[in-house]
Coordinates of C-alpha atoms in Angstrom, one line a residue:
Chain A
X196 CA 115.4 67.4 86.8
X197 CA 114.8 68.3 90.7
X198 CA 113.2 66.2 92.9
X199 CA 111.4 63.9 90.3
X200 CA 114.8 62.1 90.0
X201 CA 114.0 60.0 93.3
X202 CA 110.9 59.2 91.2
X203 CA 112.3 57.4 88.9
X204 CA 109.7 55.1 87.3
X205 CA 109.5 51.3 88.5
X206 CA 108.2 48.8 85.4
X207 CA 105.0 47.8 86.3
X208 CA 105.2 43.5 86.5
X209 CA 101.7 43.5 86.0
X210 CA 102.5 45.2 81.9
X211 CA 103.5 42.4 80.1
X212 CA 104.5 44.7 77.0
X213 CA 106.1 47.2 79.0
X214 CA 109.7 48.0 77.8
X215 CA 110.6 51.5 77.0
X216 CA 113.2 51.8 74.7
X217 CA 115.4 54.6 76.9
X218 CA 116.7 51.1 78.4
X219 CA 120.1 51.6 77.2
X220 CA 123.3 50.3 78.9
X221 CA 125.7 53.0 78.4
X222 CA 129.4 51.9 78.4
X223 CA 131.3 53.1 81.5
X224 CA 134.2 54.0 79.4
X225 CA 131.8 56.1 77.1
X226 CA 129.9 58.2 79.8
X227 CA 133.3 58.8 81.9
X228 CA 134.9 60.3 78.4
X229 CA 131.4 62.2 77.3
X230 CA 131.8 63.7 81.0
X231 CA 135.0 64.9 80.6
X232 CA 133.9 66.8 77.7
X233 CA 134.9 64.5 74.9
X234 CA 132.5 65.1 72.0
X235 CA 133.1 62.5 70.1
X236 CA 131.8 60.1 73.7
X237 CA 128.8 62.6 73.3
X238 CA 127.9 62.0 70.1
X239 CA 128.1 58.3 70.5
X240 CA 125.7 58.7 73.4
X241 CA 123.7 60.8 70.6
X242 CA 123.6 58.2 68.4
X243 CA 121.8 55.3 70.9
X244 CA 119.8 57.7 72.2
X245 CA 118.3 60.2 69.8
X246 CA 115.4 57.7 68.3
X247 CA 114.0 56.9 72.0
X248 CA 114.2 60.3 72.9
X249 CA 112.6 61.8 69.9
X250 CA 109.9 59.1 69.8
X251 CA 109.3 60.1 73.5
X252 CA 108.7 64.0 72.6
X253 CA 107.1 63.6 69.7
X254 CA 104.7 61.2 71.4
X255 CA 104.2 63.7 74.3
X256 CA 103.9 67.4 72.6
X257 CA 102.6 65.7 69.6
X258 CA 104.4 67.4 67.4
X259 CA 107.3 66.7 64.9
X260 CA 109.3 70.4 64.8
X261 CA 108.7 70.4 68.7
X262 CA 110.0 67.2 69.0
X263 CA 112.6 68.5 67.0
X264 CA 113.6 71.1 69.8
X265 CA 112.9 68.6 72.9
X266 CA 115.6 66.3 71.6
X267 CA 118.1 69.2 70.8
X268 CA 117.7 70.7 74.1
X269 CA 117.7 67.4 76.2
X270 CA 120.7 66.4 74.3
X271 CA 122.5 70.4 75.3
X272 CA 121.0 69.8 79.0
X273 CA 122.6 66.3 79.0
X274 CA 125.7 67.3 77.9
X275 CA 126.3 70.3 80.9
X276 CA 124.7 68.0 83.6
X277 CA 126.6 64.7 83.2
X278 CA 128.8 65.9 85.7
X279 CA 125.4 65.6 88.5
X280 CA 125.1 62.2 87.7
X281 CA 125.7 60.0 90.5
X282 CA 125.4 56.3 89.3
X283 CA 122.3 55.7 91.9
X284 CA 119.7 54.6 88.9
X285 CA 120.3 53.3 85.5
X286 CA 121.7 56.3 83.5
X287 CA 118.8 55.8 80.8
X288 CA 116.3 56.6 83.3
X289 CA 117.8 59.9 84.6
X290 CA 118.3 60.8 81.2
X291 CA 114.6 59.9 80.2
X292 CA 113.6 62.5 83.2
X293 CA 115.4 64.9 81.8
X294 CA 113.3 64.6 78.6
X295 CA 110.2 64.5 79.8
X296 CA 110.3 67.2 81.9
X297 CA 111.3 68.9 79.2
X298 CA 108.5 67.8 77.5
X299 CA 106.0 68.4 80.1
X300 CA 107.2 72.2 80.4
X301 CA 106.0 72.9 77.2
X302 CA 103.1 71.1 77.8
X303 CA 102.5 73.7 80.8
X304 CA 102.7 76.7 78.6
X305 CA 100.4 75.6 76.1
X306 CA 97.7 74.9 78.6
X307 CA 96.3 78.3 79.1
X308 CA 95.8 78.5 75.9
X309 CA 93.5 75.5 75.0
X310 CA 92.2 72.6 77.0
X311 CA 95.0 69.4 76.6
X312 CA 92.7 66.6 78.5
X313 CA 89.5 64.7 78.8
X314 CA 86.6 65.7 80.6
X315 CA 87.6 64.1 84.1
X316 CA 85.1 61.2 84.9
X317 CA 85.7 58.9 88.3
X318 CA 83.8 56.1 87.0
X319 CA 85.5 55.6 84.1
X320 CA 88.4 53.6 85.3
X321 CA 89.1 50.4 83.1
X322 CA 92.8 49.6 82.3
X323 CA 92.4 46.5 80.2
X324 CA 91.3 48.0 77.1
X325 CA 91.3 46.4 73.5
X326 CA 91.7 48.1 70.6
X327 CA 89.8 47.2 67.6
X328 CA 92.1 45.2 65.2
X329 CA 92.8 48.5 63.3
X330 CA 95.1 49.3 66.0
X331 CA 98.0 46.9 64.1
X332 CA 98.1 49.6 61.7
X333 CA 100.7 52.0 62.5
X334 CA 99.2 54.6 60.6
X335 CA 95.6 54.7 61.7
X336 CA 97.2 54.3 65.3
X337 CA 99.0 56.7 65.0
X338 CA 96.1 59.2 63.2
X339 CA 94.2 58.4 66.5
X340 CA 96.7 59.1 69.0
X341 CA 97.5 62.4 67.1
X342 CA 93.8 63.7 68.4
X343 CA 94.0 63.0 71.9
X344 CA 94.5 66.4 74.0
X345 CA 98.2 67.0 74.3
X346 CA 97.7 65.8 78.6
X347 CA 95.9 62.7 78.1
X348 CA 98.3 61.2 75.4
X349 CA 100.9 62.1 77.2
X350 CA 99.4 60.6 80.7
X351 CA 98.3 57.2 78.1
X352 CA 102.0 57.3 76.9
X353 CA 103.8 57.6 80.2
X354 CA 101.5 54.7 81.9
X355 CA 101.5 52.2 78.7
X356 CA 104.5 52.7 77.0
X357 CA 107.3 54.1 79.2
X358 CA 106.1 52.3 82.8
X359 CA 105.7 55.0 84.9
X360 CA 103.0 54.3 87.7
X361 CA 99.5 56.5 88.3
X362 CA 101.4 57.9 91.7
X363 CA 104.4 59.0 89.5
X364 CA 102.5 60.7 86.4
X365 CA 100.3 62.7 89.1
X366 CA 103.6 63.7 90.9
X367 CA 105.0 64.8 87.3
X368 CA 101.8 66.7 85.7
X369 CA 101.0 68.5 89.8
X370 CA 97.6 66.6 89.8
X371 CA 95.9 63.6 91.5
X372 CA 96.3 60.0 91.1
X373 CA 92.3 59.9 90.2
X374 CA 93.2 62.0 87.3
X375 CA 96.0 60.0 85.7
X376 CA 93.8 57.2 86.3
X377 CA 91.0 58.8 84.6
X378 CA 92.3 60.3 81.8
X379 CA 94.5 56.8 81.1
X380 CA 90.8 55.0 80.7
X381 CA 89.3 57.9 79.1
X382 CA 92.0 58.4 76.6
X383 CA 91.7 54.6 76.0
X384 CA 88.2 54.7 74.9
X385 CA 88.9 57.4 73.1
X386 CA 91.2 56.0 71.3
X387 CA 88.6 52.6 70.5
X388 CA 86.0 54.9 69.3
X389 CA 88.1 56.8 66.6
X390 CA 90.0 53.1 65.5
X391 CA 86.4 52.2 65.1
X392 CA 85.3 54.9 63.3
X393 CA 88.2 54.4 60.9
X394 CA 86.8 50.5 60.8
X395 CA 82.9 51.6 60.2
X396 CA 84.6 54.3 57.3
X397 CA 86.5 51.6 55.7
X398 CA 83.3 48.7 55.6
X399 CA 80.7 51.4 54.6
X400 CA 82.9 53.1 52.2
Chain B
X200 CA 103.1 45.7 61.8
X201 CA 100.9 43.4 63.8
X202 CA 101.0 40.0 63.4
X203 CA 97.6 37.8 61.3
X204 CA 96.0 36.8 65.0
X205 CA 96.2 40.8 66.3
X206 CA 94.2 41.6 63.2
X207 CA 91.6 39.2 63.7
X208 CA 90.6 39.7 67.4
X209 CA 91.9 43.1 68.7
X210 CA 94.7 44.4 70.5
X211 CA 95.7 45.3 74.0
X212 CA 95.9 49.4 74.2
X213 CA 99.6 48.3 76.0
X214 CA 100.6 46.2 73.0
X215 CA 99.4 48.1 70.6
X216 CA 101.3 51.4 71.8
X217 CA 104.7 49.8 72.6
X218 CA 104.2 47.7 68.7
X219 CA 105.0 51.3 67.2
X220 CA 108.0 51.7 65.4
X221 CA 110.7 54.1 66.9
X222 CA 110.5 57.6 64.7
X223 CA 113.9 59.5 63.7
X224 CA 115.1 62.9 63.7
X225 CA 115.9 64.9 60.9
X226 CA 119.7 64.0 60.2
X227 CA 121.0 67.4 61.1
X228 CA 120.1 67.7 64.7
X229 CA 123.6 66.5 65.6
X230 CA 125.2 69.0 63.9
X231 CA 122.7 71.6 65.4
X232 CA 123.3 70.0 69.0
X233 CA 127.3 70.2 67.8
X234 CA 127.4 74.1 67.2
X235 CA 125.4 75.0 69.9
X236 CA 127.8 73.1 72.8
X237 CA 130.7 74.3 71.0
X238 CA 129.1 77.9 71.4
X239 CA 128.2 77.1 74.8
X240 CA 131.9 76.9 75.7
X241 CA 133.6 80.5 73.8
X242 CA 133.1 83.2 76.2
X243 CA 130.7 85.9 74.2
X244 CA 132.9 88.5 72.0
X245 CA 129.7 90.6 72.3
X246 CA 129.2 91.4 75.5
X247 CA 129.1 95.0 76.8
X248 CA 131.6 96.0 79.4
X249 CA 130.5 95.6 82.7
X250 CA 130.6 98.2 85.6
X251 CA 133.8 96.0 87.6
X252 CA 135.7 96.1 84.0
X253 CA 135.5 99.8 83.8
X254 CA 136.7 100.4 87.6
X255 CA 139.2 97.6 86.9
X256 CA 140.5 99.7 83.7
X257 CA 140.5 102.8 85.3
X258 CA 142.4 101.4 88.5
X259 CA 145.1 100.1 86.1
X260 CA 145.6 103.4 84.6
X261 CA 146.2 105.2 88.2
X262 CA 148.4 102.2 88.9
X263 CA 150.3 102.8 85.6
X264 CA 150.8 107.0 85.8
X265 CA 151.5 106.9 89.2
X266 CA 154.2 104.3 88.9
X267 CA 155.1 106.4 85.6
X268 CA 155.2 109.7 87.9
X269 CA 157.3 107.9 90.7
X270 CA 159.6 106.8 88.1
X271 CA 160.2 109.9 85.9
X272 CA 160.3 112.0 89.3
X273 CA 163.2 109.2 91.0
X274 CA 164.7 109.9 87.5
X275 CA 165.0 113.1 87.7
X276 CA 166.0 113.7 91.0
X277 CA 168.1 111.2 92.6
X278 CA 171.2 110.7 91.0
X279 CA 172.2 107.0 92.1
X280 CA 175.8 105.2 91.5
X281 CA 175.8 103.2 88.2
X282 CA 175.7 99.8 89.9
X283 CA 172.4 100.9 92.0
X284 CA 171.3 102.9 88.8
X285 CA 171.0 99.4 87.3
X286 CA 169.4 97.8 89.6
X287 CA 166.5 100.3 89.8
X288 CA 166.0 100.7 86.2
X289 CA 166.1 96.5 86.0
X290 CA 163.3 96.3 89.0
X291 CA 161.2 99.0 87.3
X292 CA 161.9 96.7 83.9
X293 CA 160.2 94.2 86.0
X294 CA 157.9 95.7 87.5
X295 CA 156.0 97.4 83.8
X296 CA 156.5 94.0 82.4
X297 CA 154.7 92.2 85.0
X298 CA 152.1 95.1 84.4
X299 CA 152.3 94.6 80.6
X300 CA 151.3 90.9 81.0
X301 CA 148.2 91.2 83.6
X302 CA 146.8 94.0 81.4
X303 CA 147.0 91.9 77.9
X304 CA 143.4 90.0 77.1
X305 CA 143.7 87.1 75.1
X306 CA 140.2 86.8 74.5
X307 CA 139.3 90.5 73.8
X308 CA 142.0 91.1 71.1
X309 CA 142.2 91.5 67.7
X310 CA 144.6 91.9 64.6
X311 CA 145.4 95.4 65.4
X312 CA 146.2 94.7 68.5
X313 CA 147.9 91.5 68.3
X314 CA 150.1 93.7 65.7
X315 CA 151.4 96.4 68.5
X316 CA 151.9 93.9 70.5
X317 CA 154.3 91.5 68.1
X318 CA 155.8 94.9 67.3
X319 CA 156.8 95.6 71.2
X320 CA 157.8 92.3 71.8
X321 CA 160.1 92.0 68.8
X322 CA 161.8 95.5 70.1
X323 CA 162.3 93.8 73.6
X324 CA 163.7 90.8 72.4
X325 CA 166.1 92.8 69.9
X326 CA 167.2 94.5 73.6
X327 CA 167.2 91.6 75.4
X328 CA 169.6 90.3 73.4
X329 CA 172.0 93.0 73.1
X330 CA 172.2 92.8 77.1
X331 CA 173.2 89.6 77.0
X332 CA 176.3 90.2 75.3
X333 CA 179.5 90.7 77.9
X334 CA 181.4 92.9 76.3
X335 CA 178.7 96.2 77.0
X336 CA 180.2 98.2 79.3
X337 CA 177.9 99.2 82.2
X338 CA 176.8 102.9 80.5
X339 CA 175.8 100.9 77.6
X340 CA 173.1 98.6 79.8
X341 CA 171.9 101.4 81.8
X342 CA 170.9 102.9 78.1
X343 CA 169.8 99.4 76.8
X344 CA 167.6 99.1 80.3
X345 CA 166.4 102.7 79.8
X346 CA 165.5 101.8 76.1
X347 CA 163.6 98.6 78.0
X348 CA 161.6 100.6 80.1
X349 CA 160.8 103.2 77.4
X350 CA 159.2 101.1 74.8
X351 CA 157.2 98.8 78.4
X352 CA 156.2 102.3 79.5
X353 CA 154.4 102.8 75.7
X354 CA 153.2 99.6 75.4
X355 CA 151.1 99.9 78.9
X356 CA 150.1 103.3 78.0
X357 CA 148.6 101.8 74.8
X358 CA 147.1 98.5 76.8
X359 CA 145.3 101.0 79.5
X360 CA 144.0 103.0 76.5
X361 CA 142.7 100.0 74.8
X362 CA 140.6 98.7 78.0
X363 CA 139.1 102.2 78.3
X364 CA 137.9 102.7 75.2
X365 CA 136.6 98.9 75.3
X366 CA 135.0 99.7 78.7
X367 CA 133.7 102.6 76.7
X368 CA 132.0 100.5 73.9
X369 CA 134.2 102.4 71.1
X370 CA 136.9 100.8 68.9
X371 CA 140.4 100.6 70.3
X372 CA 141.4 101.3 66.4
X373 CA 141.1 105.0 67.6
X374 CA 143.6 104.9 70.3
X375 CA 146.4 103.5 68.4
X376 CA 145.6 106.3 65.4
X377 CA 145.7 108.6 68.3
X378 CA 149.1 107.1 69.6
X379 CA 150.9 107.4 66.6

């Protein structure tokens, strides 16, 4: 977890749709049992938090059998570092750290192997992007966020979805603030041109 | 799903991403997650012995003979009153018991093992309970404490054999074959 954990992400006001679904009010009761080793407290815990965290990796590494892992060793890491929680941010948010830095390690490894971003472009730096109407479909949404390099959905994820800021992803990934940036707009458009590929399949077909 | 008005016009990229519905896991990763923290807490029965362990063991053992030596050699010599007599052979009691206990490992025994060692106790107790009765008259303890220190002197014997052939890597089955 490290140093990121004084990072934890604000919620942008300015992201209407904003809300990530770590937010999850643990009970006091629960967390003080689950850190005192009771497993049945730590399965509870689990069992609120196993969809939002596997959501989050699969979303991230892109995959299902390694989101399979993320979750199982988040949940392992959670359960020997409760003790190092010290109530000074919502617990959700310290626990989402923990997963996406898990997450982001294995995005590491797998970058010397193949490139996992957009070609970098300054110009390119629109937020406000609409999606063609295919987008409703979870499917075809889906489909297109699958071929995104591994970095740029992840930095498109992070921004959109779970409210971290441009400073905060750059602090994460070891890169600029012009890079999340860029990569959020290019992955954006991205994203438009293969929904409306999908829609130009679908009317000429 | 979208609603009829997202469909018509376009989406916000935001929207859209935070519209899809949360995924699930496969229904036995708590189980997994279960058997692995559980594992996480037993010490591993596979580990070789470590350099300390085998100095440890061997340190025990000179411990053991030469307090074994400095016994048999006090036996033989000195030739004490009966009251002090007692007294010796009850601290030297004592003193291979509290031996006997630091030198027993919970976590690295096993049925053989666990056997001897019901097998010892059960002769101290039977001991133990004939010294409680008043009516033996003071040659009869001394024997009874001799007895005592006789079966505590085997029982470490077999304990320090047991942690060097574990520091060693080879079965302790072979010691108590050996033994017997």
């Amino acid at each position: 977890v490290g140093q990121l954990l004084a990072t934890i992400p604000r919620q942008a006001a300015s992201k209407d749709f904003v809300s990530s679904n770590f937010a999850i009010d643990i009970p006091n009761s629960v967390l003080a049992s689950a850190r005192q080793g009771d497993i049945g407290a730590f399965e509870q815990m689990y069992r609120w938090f196993e969809r939002p965290v596997f959501t989050l990796a699969h979303r991230l590494c892109g995959q299902r059998e390694e989101a399979q892992d993320v979750l199982q060793e988040s949940m392992i890491k959670l359960y020997h570092k409760l003790g190092e929680f010290r109530g000074d941010c919502p617990f959700w948010a310290w626990f989402r750290q923990i997963v996406v830095n898990e997450c982001l390690m294995r995005l590491r490894k797998r970058q010397n192997h193949r490139q996992t971003e957009l070609p970098e472009n300054a110009h390119e730096l629109e937020d406000d992007i609409v999606l063609p109407p295919q987008a409703a479909d979870t499917r075809q949404l889906n489909h297109a966020l699958q071929q995104l390099p591994d970095t740029t959905r992840s930095i498109l994820w992070l921004y959109h979805v779970e409210g971290y800021t441009h400073e905060e992803i750059a602090e994460l990934m070891n890169k600029t603030v012009s890079f999340s940036k860029s990569q959020c707009a290019r992955g954006g458009k991205k994203l438009r041109e293969l929904l409306s590929d999908t829609c130009e399949v679908i009317h000429h077909g | 799903m979208a609603d009829m008005s997202m469909q018509r016009s376009g989406v916000c990229l935001s929207e859209a991403l935070n519209l899809l519905p949360l995924e699930t896991p496969d229904a036995t990763t708590w189980s997994m997650i279960a058997s692995k923290i559980n594992a996480s807490k037993l010490p591993s029965r596979t580990e070789r012995p470590r350099r300390w362990q085998i100095f440890a063991s061997a340190a025990c053992l000179c411990t053991l003979l030469a307090g074994i030596i400095y016994f048999n050699e006090n036996r033989s010599v000195k030739v004490l009153p009966a009251d002090s007599q007692l007294a010796s052979l009850m601290q030297q009691s004592s003193k291979l018991e509290t031996l006997l206990l630091a030198m027993r490992n919970p976590i690295s025994s096993n049925a053989v093992t666990e056997a001897w060692q019901l097998s010892f106790d059960e002769q101290l107790q039977n001991i133990d309970q004939q010294l409680y009765l008043d009516t033996l008259s003071q040659t009869q303890q001394v024997a009874l404490w001799q007895q005592r220190i006789n079966i505590l002197q085997q029982a470490n014997s077999l304990s320090v054999r047991q942690r060097l052939h574990a520091a060693e890597g080879s079965a302790y089955n072979v010691a108590l074959v050996e033994s017997y």
